[in-house]
Structure formats: structure tokens, C-alpha cells
Amino acid sequence: SSKSQEQDSTIFSALESIRSDDLKEMVYTLASPKMEGRGVGTEGIQKAANYISKCFQGNSIGYLPALNGYEQKIDYSYHRLNKPVVSIGKVNCTDHSDYIGATSTISSNRVLGIVIVKNTSLEYIQELDLRNRVILILTSDIFFVKKPLYDVLIRKGCRGVILCNPSNKNEFKDLCKIYSTREGGKKDKYKISFSGSILKTDSLIKSLKFKNYYISTLVVPSRVLSKVLDLDIKTIIKKLDSKGADSTLFKTAKAGISVKQDLIEDSQTSNNVLGFIEGSDLKDEVIVISAHYDHLGTEVGRVMYGADDNASGVATVLEVAEAYSIALKNGFKPKRSIIFAAFTAEEDGLWGSRIFVNKIDGLNLKPIVNLNADMVGRGEDSRMELNSKVKKVYATAERKDSLLI
């Protein structure tokens, strides 16, 4: 019929508003340094929530009457690890002063022995007993290619890596300056100045992966090494330059490393951001089109931008919302109501979506289906992860069966 054709024309016209340039702009905005990785509890995630709200408002997408605004406040309790207490030998170490790096795979209820080497040839490392130990590598080049060595270390049960360059004390000072800086743009400039590129600097303390296992890396200054070995720096450098230095240092060092972290209960407040279109015939039934907008914030001073996880999903939801707003302006109205949901605290344990589901009855709406967009920015091709193919799944429906019209 002509009415059906007119409605089809309205829908297709609205779909044409979904453009790659718009999606890219949204992803770049949500994954920009000013969003601070959208970690829950940061100013960055509130900036992201404000941006999403403005997108809804700009496209004349309403909000749920029961909320009196786009934001749905959520409060939740969770368990987290307290700041690590690190001791190397008898030296109590402070982050960004005595060490930098992640301690996750070194954390233990006991002291782990330290094996000190300057020789990192794979043949030599294969002969060492490294199970449940930490290897301290003395090197003048802390940027050596690590993956082949780390693969061997993980297979041998090594718990972590400590890097130390005794020959360059300013190097560690520069690293502390980088990782103690909170402002993303300034941090990136420091990284480029330090090594020539952001990625190269980040690779220094990145936890490397072999199969499904990780190993953490710390960098320590020569003064900490001097206290641990009870040797002055000149003596250490002299031993490094001599043959057989490894065996000499093994006998000298009696130190271990202890990393203790207490599990504590904490509470957090954040906001889901919800846009709403009321349906016509079945307005009490609701379709939820969602994506989580939080990410990991910062780790070891590095902003985790979260472009794919999950700025890409949020951009998808916002573009679909815009398409519906255009269709509404042209006279189309869906039979069922639609909630466009940007959930928070997914990375903390799905708290945003969890609390949304628990409170849905109070919104006087009956959810029919949830279409969730998560990490949709990787393109059409399959990719390999842990030797398993991961493919996108597409759901299609004939027009007569669609829940969305």
C-alpha cells in the first residue's frame, strides 16, 4: 500500500543518517585523553556521561519520566585490591619513587626469591630455576625485545621481571616524571621525548602475554639495587663489565621481593545514561538498545582509551538513536517504546546493567529484548584469539517480525 511504502521510505531515509564519519567522531571523542579512560569515579567518566546526554538532547531523544533527566544514579559495593606494599630485600619501595610498573603477577603472601642476571640469552635462561621467582635483569638497554624472553619466563613459572639500568640514573627519573603525570596530553609529550614514541615507552612496563598467562614488569633505579645488593653502584657496574658476573651476583644477593595487597570492600556511585522514545500501540513494552560506556581508566599512569571497548558500542547506540529521531520527525513512531542505554560500571562487574534490570519494574515498563553493542569496532573480518576464531553474529528479521517498528 502507499502508506506502507511511505513508512518504508521514512525508515530508509533515517537509516541513511548513520554515517561512518559520525561514528568515527564519536569514538574519537569518547576515547580522547580528556575522558581519562572513562574509569568509574573519575572526572572523565562524568564528561563522557555529559557528552552522551548532550547527544540525546541534540537529537530530541527524551528521557524516562520517572528519572526527570537522562542519568540514572547507581550505588554499589565491590571488592578491590588495596595499593600494593612492595619490599625488595629490606627496601620498602614507593610507587613512582622507588619503582614503576604493575605488580599483579608478583603479589603473594610470601617472599619470592630474586634471580639476578645480565645474560638474557634464551639458552642461558632455560638453565635457571625460575619457578615462583622473580628475575632481575641488569641491562643498559631496558627497551630490549622482550617477547621471546618473556614467553620462556612464563613457561618456566617465573612470577615477574625487574629491570634496572645501573649506568643511567636519569633514565628512571624521567620515567617517574612520565608516570606520575596525570594530564594525558602532557604525559604523551613526555613519552615521546623519552623514547621517541608513545608506544615504545608504554611497551616498557606492559604485562606481556603467553597463551593465557601474563607476567608483570617493574623498573627500579640503581640506588634500590645498590641497597638490595649492599654494593655501591661503581662496584655493580664493574661486575657487570666482567665475565662471570651473573654467578658472582647470585652469591652476593640474598634478597627477595614481597608484594602484599589487601582485599578491601569499597563503594562507588556512578550513572547510567538513558534516552527514551515512547511507543504507540505497545508503549508499556520496551526494547533496550545498549552499550557500556565505562572503561579501565588509567593503569600505571597510562590512559586506557577504550576505543573499541566500548566507545565503538556507545557510538553505535547514539547513531541508531539519531536515526530514530529523524524517523520520528518524519511521522514514524515505533509500536514499542525504546530505551537507548549507556551503562556504567561494566568493568567493575556489570553493575550498571545489573541495577538497571533490578529497577526496571519501578519504571513501569516491560522489557521485551535487549540489543547490546560491545566492541563492534574491529571490522568485518574474523580474528584469531587463543587459536579460536571469533566471528561477528548478525541477527536479521523480516519486517513483519521486527520488534523495532
mmCIF file of C-alpha atoms in Angstrom:
data_model
loop_
_atom_site.group_PDB
_atom_site.id
_atom_site.type_symbol
_atom_site.label_atom_id
_atom_site.label_comp_id
_atom_site.label_asym_id
_atom_site.label_seq_id
_atom_site.Cartn_x
_atom_site.Cartn_y
_atom_site.Cartn_z
ATOM 1 C CA SER A 1 0.000 0.000 0.000
ATOM 2 C CA SER A 2 1.048 3.614 -0.404
ATOM 3 C CA LYS A 3 1.078 4.072 3.388
ATOM 4 C CA SER A 4 3.406 1.102 3.792
ATOM 5 C CA GLN A 5 5.682 2.415 1.050
ATOM 6 C CA GLU A 6 5.737 5.827 2.675
ATOM 7 C CA GLN A 7 6.713 4.302 6.006
ATOM 8 C CA ASP A 8 9.460 2.255 4.338
ATOM 9 C CA SER A 9 10.740 5.424 2.680
ATOM 10 C CA THR A 10 10.826 7.192 6.070
ATOM 11 C CA ILE A 11 12.753 4.325 7.666
ATOM 12 C CA PHE A 12 15.334 4.103 4.871
ATOM 13 C CA SER A 13 15.796 7.864 4.918
ATOM 14 C CA ALA A 14 16.515 7.679 8.649
ATOM 15 C CA LEU A 15 18.965 4.811 8.155
ATOM 16 C CA GLU A 16 20.942 6.907 5.704
ATOM 17 C CA SER A 17 21.795 9.237 8.588
ATOM 18 C CA ILE A 18 24.066 6.531 10.025
ATOM 19 C CA ARG A 19 27.451 7.537 8.638
ATOM 20 C CA SER A 20 30.958 6.278 9.292
ATOM 21 C CA ASP A 21 32.270 9.824 9.780
ATOM 22 C CA ASP A 22 29.775 10.403 12.603
ATOM 23 C CA LEU A 23 30.695 7.106 14.253
ATOM 24 C CA LYS A 24 34.393 7.912 13.988
ATOM 25 C CA GLU A 25 33.931 11.355 15.531
ATOM 26 C CA MET A 26 32.026 9.890 18.484
ATOM 27 C CA VAL A 27 34.608 7.174 19.068
ATOM 28 C CA TYR A 28 37.465 9.697 18.921
ATOM 29 C CA THR A 29 35.654 11.947 21.396
ATOM 30 C CA LEU A 30 34.837 9.199 23.902
ATOM 31 C CA ALA A 31 38.335 7.702 23.619
ATOM 32 C CA SER A 32 40.161 11.042 23.852
ATOM 33 C CA PRO A 33 42.673 11.778 26.665
ATOM 34 C CA LYS A 34 40.266 14.231 28.341
ATOM 35 C CA MET A 35 37.926 11.312 29.101
ATOM 36 C CA GLU A 36 40.719 9.730 31.212
ATOM 37 C CA GLY A 37 39.839 6.218 30.081
ATOM 38 C CA ARG A 38 36.280 6.657 31.430
ATOM 39 C CA GLY A 39 37.134 4.939 34.706
ATOM 40 C CA VAL A 40 34.296 4.879 37.237
ATOM 41 C CA GLY A 41 34.781 7.605 39.826
ATOM 42 C CA THR A 42 36.855 9.867 37.555
ATOM 43 C CA GLU A 43 36.029 13.266 36.100
ATOM 44 C CA GLY A 44 36.498 11.644 32.709
ATOM 45 C CA ILE A 45 33.530 9.315 33.011
ATOM 46 C CA GLN A 46 31.282 12.198 34.039
ATOM 47 C CA LYS A 47 32.482 14.102 30.969
ATOM 48 C CA ALA A 48 31.514 11.067 28.901
ATOM 49 C CA ALA A 49 28.078 10.919 30.558
ATOM 50 C CA ASN A 50 27.545 14.619 29.812
ATOM 51 C CA TYR A 51 28.571 14.081 26.191
ATOM 52 C CA ILE A 52 26.099 11.201 25.764
ATOM 53 C CA SER A 53 23.314 13.235 27.377
ATOM 54 C CA LYS A 54 24.016 16.140 25.019
ATOM 55 C CA CYS A 55 23.860 13.780 22.036
ATOM 56 C CA PHE A 56 20.433 12.552 23.163
ATOM 57 C CA GLN A 57 19.226 16.082 23.803
ATOM 58 C CA GLY A 58 20.595 17.360 20.487
ATOM 59 C CA ASN A 59 18.636 14.688 18.638
ATOM 60 C CA SER A 60 15.438 15.390 20.609
ATOM 61 C CA ILE A 61 15.591 11.991 22.310
ATOM 62 C CA GLY A 62 13.640 12.258 25.550
ATOM 63 C CA TYR A 63 14.317 10.772 28.958
ATOM 64 C CA LEU A 64 12.317 8.436 31.157
ATOM 65 C CA PRO A 65 9.659 10.433 33.027
ATOM 66 C CA ALA A 66 10.410 8.526 36.233
ATOM 67 C CA LEU A 67 14.019 9.808 36.211
ATOM 68 C CA ASN A 68 13.467 13.514 35.478
ATOM 69 C CA GLY A 69 16.657 13.513 33.426
ATOM 70 C CA TYR A 70 18.957 11.312 31.380
ATOM 71 C CA GLU A 71 21.049 9.995 34.265
ATOM 72 C CA GLN A 72 20.073 7.045 36.437
ATOM 73 C CA LYS A 73 22.124 7.090 39.634
ATOM 74 C CA ILE A 74 23.534 3.785 40.798
ATOM 75 C CA ASP A 75 25.275 2.901 44.058
ATOM 76 C CA TYR A 76 27.103 -0.373 44.543
ATOM 77 C CA SER A 77 29.639 -2.108 46.757
ATOM 78 C CA TYR A 78 32.543 -4.104 45.436
ATOM 79 C CA HIS A 79 35.838 -5.620 46.486
ATOM 80 C CA ARG A 80 39.125 -4.255 45.237
ATOM 81 C CA LEU A 81 42.793 -4.731 45.933
ATOM 82 C CA ASN A 82 44.386 -2.036 48.043
ATOM 83 C CA LYS A 83 47.536 -0.251 46.852
ATOM 84 C CA PRO A 84 50.400 -2.767 46.830
ATOM 85 C CA VAL A 85 53.037 -2.683 49.558
ATOM 86 C CA VAL A 86 56.318 -3.538 47.824
ATOM 87 C CA SER A 87 59.550 -4.557 49.547
ATOM 88 C CA ILE A 88 62.697 -5.570 47.686
ATOM 89 C CA GLY A 89 65.169 -7.010 50.119
ATOM 90 C CA LYS A 90 64.992 -4.704 53.139
ATOM 91 C CA VAL A 91 63.983 -1.731 50.990
ATOM 92 C CA ASN A 92 60.362 -0.594 51.314
ATOM 93 C CA CYS A 93 59.526 0.770 47.885
ATOM 94 C CA THR A 94 57.159 3.567 46.925
ATOM 95 C CA ASP A 95 55.451 3.690 43.531
ATOM 96 C CA HIS A 96 56.799 6.417 41.193
ATOM 97 C CA SER A 97 59.763 6.908 43.510
ATOM 98 C CA ASP A 98 61.432 3.524 44.025
ATOM 99 C CA TYR A 99 59.721 1.552 41.268
ATOM 100 C CA ILE A 100 57.285 1.850 38.406
ATOM 101 C CA GLY A 101 55.177 -0.889 36.862
ATOM 102 C CA ALA A 102 52.394 -3.360 37.591
ATOM 103 C CA THR A 103 52.762 -5.864 40.416
ATOM 104 C CA SER A 104 49.776 -8.113 39.720
ATOM 105 C CA THR A 105 51.609 -11.372 38.939
ATOM 106 C CA ILE A 106 54.144 -10.802 41.721
ATOM 107 C CA SER A 107 51.585 -10.294 44.507
ATOM 108 C CA SER A 108 51.904 -13.104 47.022
ATOM 109 C CA ASN A 109 51.514 -13.940 50.689
ATOM 110 C CA ARG A 110 55.185 -14.851 50.831
ATOM 111 C CA VAL A 111 58.569 -13.527 49.802
ATOM 112 C CA LEU A 112 59.618 -14.569 46.309
ATOM 113 C CA GLY A 113 63.299 -15.157 45.627
ATOM 114 C CA ILE A 114 65.108 -12.895 43.171
ATOM 115 C CA VAL A 115 67.413 -14.294 40.492
ATOM 116 C CA ILE A 116 69.795 -11.626 39.148
ATOM 117 C CA VAL A 117 71.132 -11.848 35.596
ATOM 118 C CA LYS A 118 72.789 -9.745 32.947
ATOM 119 C CA ASN A 119 72.846 -12.573 30.390
ATOM 120 C CA THR A 120 69.388 -12.860 28.796
ATOM 121 C CA SER A 121 70.162 -15.370 26.068
ATOM 122 C CA LEU A 122 67.353 -17.907 25.844
ATOM 123 C CA GLU A 123 69.804 -20.809 26.178
ATOM 124 C CA TYR A 124 71.113 -19.394 29.457
ATOM 125 C CA ILE A 125 67.663 -18.583 30.853
ATOM 126 C CA GLN A 126 66.444 -22.112 30.069
ATOM 127 C CA GLU A 127 69.004 -23.478 32.559
ATOM 128 C CA LEU A 128 67.798 -21.360 35.503
ATOM 129 C CA ASP A 129 65.302 -22.403 38.152
ATOM 130 C CA LEU A 130 62.761 -19.567 37.974
ATOM 131 C CA ARG A 131 59.581 -21.215 39.250
ATOM 132 C CA ASN A 132 57.830 -18.865 41.673
ATOM 133 C CA ARG A 133 60.788 -16.494 41.486
ATOM 134 C CA VAL A 134 61.328 -13.030 40.074
ATOM 135 C CA ILE A 135 64.139 -12.298 37.631
ATOM 136 C CA LEU A 136 66.066 -9.031 37.989
ATOM 137 C CA ILE A 137 67.712 -8.105 34.696
ATOM 138 C CA LEU A 138 70.656 -5.710 34.745
ATOM 139 C CA THR A 139 70.864 -4.043 31.358
ATOM 140 C CA SER A 140 71.982 -0.843 29.712
ATOM 141 C CA ASP A 141 69.044 -1.192 27.284
ATOM 142 C CA ILE A 142 65.724 -1.548 29.094
ATOM 143 C CA PHE A 143 63.948 -1.474 25.714
ATOM 144 C CA PHE A 144 65.374 -4.788 24.504
ATOM 145 C CA VAL A 145 62.912 -7.003 22.614
ATOM 146 C CA LYS A 146 61.110 -8.792 25.416
ATOM 147 C CA LYS A 147 58.529 -11.138 23.957
ATOM 148 C CA PRO A 148 60.799 -14.150 23.133
ATOM 149 C CA LEU A 149 62.350 -13.944 26.614
ATOM 150 C CA TYR A 150 59.028 -13.416 28.384
ATOM 151 C CA ASP A 151 57.485 -16.418 26.614
ATOM 152 C CA VAL A 152 60.263 -18.574 28.085
ATOM 153 C CA LEU A 153 59.952 -16.973 31.532
ATOM 154 C CA ILE A 154 56.213 -17.632 31.686
ATOM 155 C CA ARG A 155 56.664 -21.252 30.630
ATOM 156 C CA LYS A 156 59.237 -21.672 33.390
ATOM 157 C CA GLY A 157 56.837 -20.336 36.026
ATOM 158 C CA CYS A 158 58.615 -17.015 36.607
ATOM 159 C CA ARG A 159 56.388 -14.603 38.524
ATOM 160 C CA GLY A 160 57.746 -11.261 37.349
ATOM 161 C CA VAL A 161 60.549 -9.206 35.841
ATOM 162 C CA ILE A 162 62.510 -6.330 37.384
ATOM 163 C CA LEU A 163 64.554 -4.166 35.033
ATOM 164 C CA CYS A 164 67.431 -1.995 36.175
ATOM 165 C CA ASN A 165 69.897 0.120 34.241
ATOM 166 C CA PRO A 166 72.748 0.889 36.698
ATOM 167 C CA SER A 167 74.520 3.066 34.123
ATOM 168 C CA ASN A 168 71.860 5.764 33.708
ATOM 169 C CA LYS A 169 70.267 7.204 36.849
ATOM 170 C CA ASN A 170 68.436 9.954 34.915
ATOM 171 C CA GLU A 171 66.507 7.363 32.913
ATOM 172 C CA PHE A 172 64.475 6.282 35.939
ATOM 173 C CA LYS A 173 63.842 9.903 36.966
ATOM 174 C CA ASP A 174 62.377 10.552 33.518
ATOM 175 C CA LEU A 175 60.132 7.511 33.836
ATOM 176 C CA CYS A 176 58.853 8.690 37.233
ATOM 177 C CA LYS A 177 58.068 12.080 35.701
ATOM 178 C CA ILE A 178 56.070 10.383 32.941
ATOM 179 C CA TYR A 179 54.023 8.027 35.100
ATOM 180 C CA SER A 180 53.320 10.460 37.915
ATOM 181 C CA THR A 181 51.805 12.943 35.436
ATOM 182 C CA ARG A 182 48.011 12.695 35.297
ATOM 183 C CA GLU A 183 47.269 15.000 32.364
ATOM 184 C CA GLY A 184 47.111 12.794 29.250
ATOM 185 C CA GLY A 185 48.466 15.253 26.668
ATOM 186 C CA LYS A 186 51.436 16.229 28.815
ATOM 187 C CA LYS A 187 52.143 12.576 29.634
ATOM 188 C CA ASP A 188 52.221 11.676 25.936
ATOM 189 C CA LYS A 189 54.677 14.517 25.221
ATOM 190 C CA TYR A 190 56.967 13.202 27.962
ATOM 191 C CA LYS A 191 56.747 9.683 26.492
ATOM 192 C CA ILE A 192 57.714 10.910 23.027
ATOM 193 C CA SER A 193 60.576 12.952 24.460
ATOM 194 C CA PHE A 194 61.778 9.931 26.444
ATOM 195 C CA SER A 195 61.847 7.203 23.799
ATOM 196 C CA GLY A 196 60.720 8.750 20.524
ATOM 197 C CA SER A 197 57.203 7.306 20.619
ATOM 198 C CA ILE A 198 54.275 6.748 22.968
ATOM 199 C CA LEU A 199 54.003 3.065 22.086
ATOM 200 C CA LYS A 200 57.677 2.402 22.746
ATOM 201 C CA THR A 201 57.506 3.953 26.204
ATOM 202 C CA ASP A 202 54.283 2.084 27.020
ATOM 203 C CA SER A 203 55.848 -1.206 25.921
ATOM 204 C CA LEU A 204 58.453 -0.908 28.669
ATOM 205 C CA ILE A 205 56.205 -1.954 31.572
ATOM 206 C CA LYS A 206 53.392 -3.612 29.656
ATOM 207 C CA SER A 207 52.400 -7.022 31.025
ATOM 208 C CA LEU A 208 53.198 -9.420 28.206
ATOM 209 C CA LYS A 209 51.043 -12.440 27.449
ATOM 210 C CA PHE A 210 51.904 -16.032 26.528
ATOM 211 C CA LYS A 211 48.853 -18.153 25.776
ATOM 212 C CA ASN A 212 46.564 -17.215 28.685
ATOM 213 C CA TYR A 213 49.249 -16.144 31.166
ATOM 214 C CA TYR A 214 50.738 -12.764 31.943
ATOM 215 C CA ILE A 215 53.931 -11.576 33.566
ATOM 216 C CA SER A 216 54.412 -8.187 35.207
ATOM 217 C CA THR A 217 57.365 -5.854 34.749
ATOM 218 C CA LEU A 218 58.831 -3.397 37.266
ATOM 219 C CA VAL A 219 61.618 -0.888 36.680
ATOM 220 C CA VAL A 220 63.812 0.113 39.632
ATOM 221 C CA PRO A 221 66.598 2.691 39.933
ATOM 222 C CA SER A 222 70.212 1.806 40.622
ATOM 223 C CA ARG A 223 70.028 3.174 44.197
ATOM 224 C CA VAL A 224 67.463 0.488 45.100
ATOM 225 C CA LEU A 225 69.671 -2.157 43.514
ATOM 226 C CA SER A 226 72.642 -0.821 45.493
ATOM 227 C CA LYS A 227 70.734 -1.209 48.789
ATOM 228 C CA VAL A 228 69.485 -4.686 47.854
ATOM 229 C CA LEU A 229 72.967 -5.954 46.941
ATOM 230 C CA ASP A 230 74.727 -3.884 49.627
ATOM 231 C CA LEU A 231 77.179 -2.747 46.961
ATOM 232 C CA ASP A 232 77.953 0.709 45.632
ATOM 233 C CA ILE A 233 76.974 1.463 42.026
ATOM 234 C CA LYS A 234 80.556 1.582 40.728
ATOM 235 C CA THR A 235 81.194 -1.933 42.023
ATOM 236 C CA ILE A 236 77.994 -3.212 40.440
ATOM 237 C CA ILE A 237 78.891 -1.681 37.071
ATOM 238 C CA LYS A 238 82.394 -3.139 37.305
ATOM 239 C CA LYS A 239 80.948 -6.606 37.997
ATOM 240 C CA LEU A 240 78.597 -6.200 35.049
ATOM 241 C CA ASP A 241 81.538 -5.498 32.751
ATOM 242 C CA SER A 242 83.452 -8.565 33.961
ATOM 243 C CA LYS A 243 82.979 -12.138 32.819
ATOM 244 C CA GLY A 244 81.024 -14.426 35.071
ATOM 245 C CA ALA A 245 79.175 -11.526 36.658
ATOM 246 C CA ASP A 246 75.958 -13.492 36.912
ATOM 247 C CA SER A 247 77.360 -16.218 39.130
ATOM 248 C CA THR A 248 79.078 -13.631 41.359
ATOM 249 C CA LEU A 249 75.876 -11.664 41.788
ATOM 250 C CA PHE A 250 73.865 -14.789 42.545
ATOM 251 C CA LYS A 251 76.129 -15.490 45.512
ATOM 252 C CA THR A 252 76.047 -11.887 46.664
ATOM 253 C CA ALA A 253 72.287 -11.319 46.573
ATOM 254 C CA LYS A 254 70.222 -12.792 49.377
ATOM 255 C CA ALA A 255 67.189 -10.642 48.646
ATOM 256 C CA GLY A 256 63.633 -11.436 47.809
ATOM 257 C CA ILE A 257 60.625 -9.404 46.785
ATOM 258 C CA SER A 258 57.379 -9.125 48.684
ATOM 259 C CA VAL A 259 54.225 -7.585 47.215
ATOM 260 C CA LYS A 260 51.229 -7.589 49.541
ATOM 261 C CA GLN A 261 47.778 -6.343 48.635
ATOM 262 C CA ASP A 262 44.773 -6.455 50.934
ATOM 263 C CA LEU A 263 41.315 -7.107 49.536
ATOM 264 C CA ILE A 264 39.016 -4.377 50.815
ATOM 265 C CA GLU A 265 35.341 -3.590 50.382
ATOM 266 C CA ASP A 266 34.565 -0.265 48.778
ATOM 267 C CA SER A 267 31.522 1.583 47.479
ATOM 268 C CA GLN A 268 31.009 3.628 44.365
ATOM 269 C CA THR A 269 28.427 5.925 42.814
ATOM 270 C CA SER A 270 28.015 6.400 39.085
ATOM 271 C CA ASN A 271 25.319 6.988 36.465
ATOM 272 C CA ASN A 272 23.696 5.109 33.634
ATOM 273 C CA VAL A 273 22.679 7.448 30.811
ATOM 274 C CA LEU A 274 19.241 6.608 29.361
ATOM 275 C CA GLY A 275 17.434 8.070 26.363
ATOM 276 C CA PHE A 276 13.782 7.233 25.733
ATOM 277 C CA ILE A 277 11.262 7.149 22.899
ATOM 278 C CA GLU A 278 7.697 6.316 23.829
ATOM 279 C CA GLY A 279 5.944 3.779 21.619
ATOM 280 C CA SER A 280 2.456 3.969 20.155
ATOM 281 C CA ASP A 281 0.318 0.819 20.399
ATOM 282 C CA LEU A 282 2.521 -1.131 22.865
ATOM 283 C CA LYS A 283 4.167 1.694 24.752
ATOM 284 C CA ASP A 284 4.431 -0.262 28.036
ATOM 285 C CA GLU A 285 6.687 -2.780 26.274
ATOM 286 C CA VAL A 286 10.259 -1.641 25.780
ATOM 287 C CA ILE A 287 13.199 -2.505 23.558
ATOM 288 C CA VAL A 288 16.572 -1.737 25.153
ATOM 289 C CA ILE A 289 19.421 -0.803 22.809
ATOM 290 C CA SER A 290 22.543 -0.597 24.945
ATOM 291 C CA ALA A 291 26.302 -0.378 25.330
ATOM 292 C CA HIS A 292 28.513 0.196 28.352
ATOM 293 C CA TYR A 293 30.424 3.462 28.265
ATOM 294 C CA ASP A 294 32.903 2.963 31.117
ATOM 295 C CA HIS A 295 36.395 1.592 30.612
ATOM 296 C CA LEU A 296 39.522 0.939 32.705
ATOM 297 C CA GLY A 297 40.576 4.499 33.448
ATOM 298 C CA THR A 298 44.345 4.625 33.926
ATOM 299 C CA GLU A 299 46.754 1.812 34.708
ATOM 300 C CA VAL A 300 50.249 2.577 35.965
ATOM 301 C CA GLY A 301 49.748 6.154 34.804
ATOM 302 C CA ARG A 302 48.744 5.109 31.289
ATOM 303 C CA VAL A 303 45.339 6.141 29.945
ATOM 304 C CA MET A 304 43.386 3.098 28.748
ATOM 305 C CA TYR A 305 41.465 4.841 25.976
ATOM 306 C CA GLY A 306 38.886 2.115 25.285
ATOM 307 C CA ALA A 307 38.140 2.987 21.659
ATOM 308 C CA ASP A 308 36.839 -0.469 20.798
ATOM 309 C CA ASP A 309 35.878 -1.360 24.385
ATOM 310 C CA ASN A 310 33.487 0.302 24.281
ATOM 311 C CA ALA A 311 33.409 3.726 22.649
ATOM 312 C CA SER A 312 32.521 1.851 19.458
ATOM 313 C CA GLY A 313 29.405 0.360 21.061
ATOM 314 C CA VAL A 314 28.267 3.695 22.507
ATOM 315 C CA ALA A 315 28.757 5.410 19.133
ATOM 316 C CA THR A 316 26.562 2.708 17.590
ATOM 317 C CA VAL A 317 23.778 3.326 20.102
ATOM 318 C CA LEU A 318 23.974 7.094 19.600
ATOM 319 C CA GLU A 319 23.807 6.806 15.808
ATOM 320 C CA VAL A 320 20.817 4.448 15.989
ATOM 321 C CA ALA A 321 19.144 6.919 18.367
ATOM 322 C CA GLU A 322 19.765 9.714 15.870
ATOM 323 C CA ALA A 323 18.205 7.633 13.084
ATOM 324 C CA TYR A 324 15.082 7.090 15.188
ATOM 325 C CA SER A 325 14.883 10.808 15.959
ATOM 326 C CA ILE A 326 14.903 11.591 12.235
ATOM 327 C CA ALA A 327 12.199 8.986 11.609
ATOM 328 C CA LEU A 328 10.097 10.500 14.420
ATOM 329 C CA LYS A 329 10.355 13.959 12.862
ATOM 330 C CA ASN A 330 9.091 12.471 9.597
ATOM 331 C CA GLY A 331 5.993 10.995 11.219
ATOM 332 C CA PHE A 332 7.183 7.480 12.086
ATOM 333 C CA LYS A 333 6.628 6.144 15.615
ATOM 334 C CA PRO A 334 7.615 2.663 16.808
ATOM 335 C CA LYS A 335 4.897 0.465 18.299
ATOM 336 C CA ARG A 336 7.003 -0.318 21.352
ATOM 337 C CA SER A 337 8.946 2.112 23.482
ATOM 338 C CA ILE A 338 12.720 2.203 23.126
ATOM 339 C CA ILE A 339 15.394 2.873 25.761
ATOM 340 C CA PHE A 340 18.842 3.838 24.500
ATOM 341 C CA ALA A 341 21.081 2.858 27.396
ATOM 342 C CA ALA A 342 24.717 3.739 28.090
ATOM 343 C CA PHE A 343 25.568 1.569 31.088
ATOM 344 C CA THR A 344 28.285 2.362 33.607
ATOM 345 C CA ALA A 345 30.473 0.105 35.786
ATOM 346 C CA GLU A 346 30.583 -2.816 33.355
ATOM 347 C CA GLU A 347 34.292 -3.248 34.053
ATOM 348 C CA ASP A 348 33.611 -3.406 37.806
ATOM 349 C CA GLY A 349 31.187 -6.312 37.416
ATOM 350 C CA LEU A 350 28.269 -5.293 35.131
ATOM 351 C CA TRP A 351 26.859 -3.073 37.885
ATOM 352 C CA GLY A 352 25.200 -0.506 35.651
ATOM 353 C CA SER A 353 23.181 -3.016 33.656
ATOM 354 C CA ARG A 354 22.558 -5.139 36.748
ATOM 355 C CA ILE A 355 20.974 -2.289 38.692
ATOM 356 C CA PHE A 356 19.063 -1.129 35.615
ATOM 357 C CA VAL A 357 17.461 -4.590 35.346
ATOM 358 C CA ASN A 358 16.692 -4.649 39.080
ATOM 359 C CA LYS A 359 14.974 -1.241 38.859
ATOM 360 C CA ILE A 360 13.120 -1.714 35.562
ATOM 361 C CA ASP A 361 9.842 -2.562 37.309
ATOM 362 C CA GLY A 362 9.929 0.828 39.014
ATOM 363 C CA LEU A 363 9.984 2.464 35.585
ATOM 364 C CA ASN A 364 6.608 0.833 34.749
ATOM 365 C CA LEU A 365 7.993 -0.762 31.614
ATOM 366 C CA LYS A 366 8.156 -4.367 30.454
ATOM 367 C CA PRO A 367 11.417 -5.211 28.662
ATOM 368 C CA ILE A 368 10.956 -7.404 25.586
ATOM 369 C CA VAL A 369 14.506 -7.673 24.251
ATOM 370 C CA ASN A 370 17.939 -6.124 24.748
ATOM 371 C CA LEU A 371 20.215 -5.441 21.789
ATOM 372 C CA ASN A 372 23.699 -4.800 23.188
ATOM 373 C CA ALA A 373 26.680 -3.421 21.259
ATOM 374 C CA ASP A 374 30.077 -4.350 22.687
ATOM 375 C CA MET A 375 33.432 -3.972 20.934
ATOM 376 C CA VAL A 376 31.973 -3.590 17.471
ATOM 377 C CA GLY A 377 34.832 -1.514 16.058
ATOM 378 C CA ARG A 378 37.072 -4.266 14.717
ATOM 379 C CA GLY A 379 35.634 -4.568 11.219
ATOM 380 C CA GLU A 380 34.032 -7.435 9.375
ATOM 381 C CA ASP A 381 36.899 -9.913 9.361
ATOM 382 C CA SER A 382 37.271 -12.818 11.740
ATOM 383 C CA ARG A 383 40.183 -12.559 14.141
ATOM 384 C CA MET A 384 42.231 -15.113 15.994
ATOM 385 C CA GLU A 385 42.386 -15.194 19.775
ATOM 386 C CA LEU A 386 43.829 -18.127 21.673
ATOM 387 C CA ASN A 387 43.651 -20.209 18.487
ATOM 388 C CA SER A 388 39.871 -19.818 18.269
ATOM 389 C CA LYS A 389 38.032 -17.907 15.582
ATOM 390 C CA VAL A 390 35.767 -15.170 16.865
ATOM 391 C CA LYS A 391 33.140 -14.043 14.383
ATOM 392 C CA LYS A 392 30.529 -11.366 14.490
ATOM 393 C CA VAL A 393 26.972 -12.617 14.819
ATOM 394 C CA TYR A 394 24.229 -10.818 12.945
ATOM 395 C CA ALA A 395 20.553 -11.036 13.800
ATOM 396 C CA THR A 396 18.165 -10.350 10.936
ATOM 397 C CA ALA A 397 14.387 -10.197 10.862
ATOM 398 C CA GLU A 398 11.730 -9.811 8.263
ATOM 399 C CA ARG A 399 9.840 -6.553 8.525
ATOM 400 C CA LYS A 400 6.696 -8.264 9.772
ATOM 401 C CA ASP A 401 8.632 -9.878 12.638
ATOM 402 C CA SER A 402 10.626 -6.845 13.697
ATOM 403 C CA LEU A 403 10.295 -5.688 17.281
ATOM 404 C CA LEU A 404 11.552 -2.226 16.393
ATOM 405 C CA ILE A 405 8.748 -0.958 14.141
#
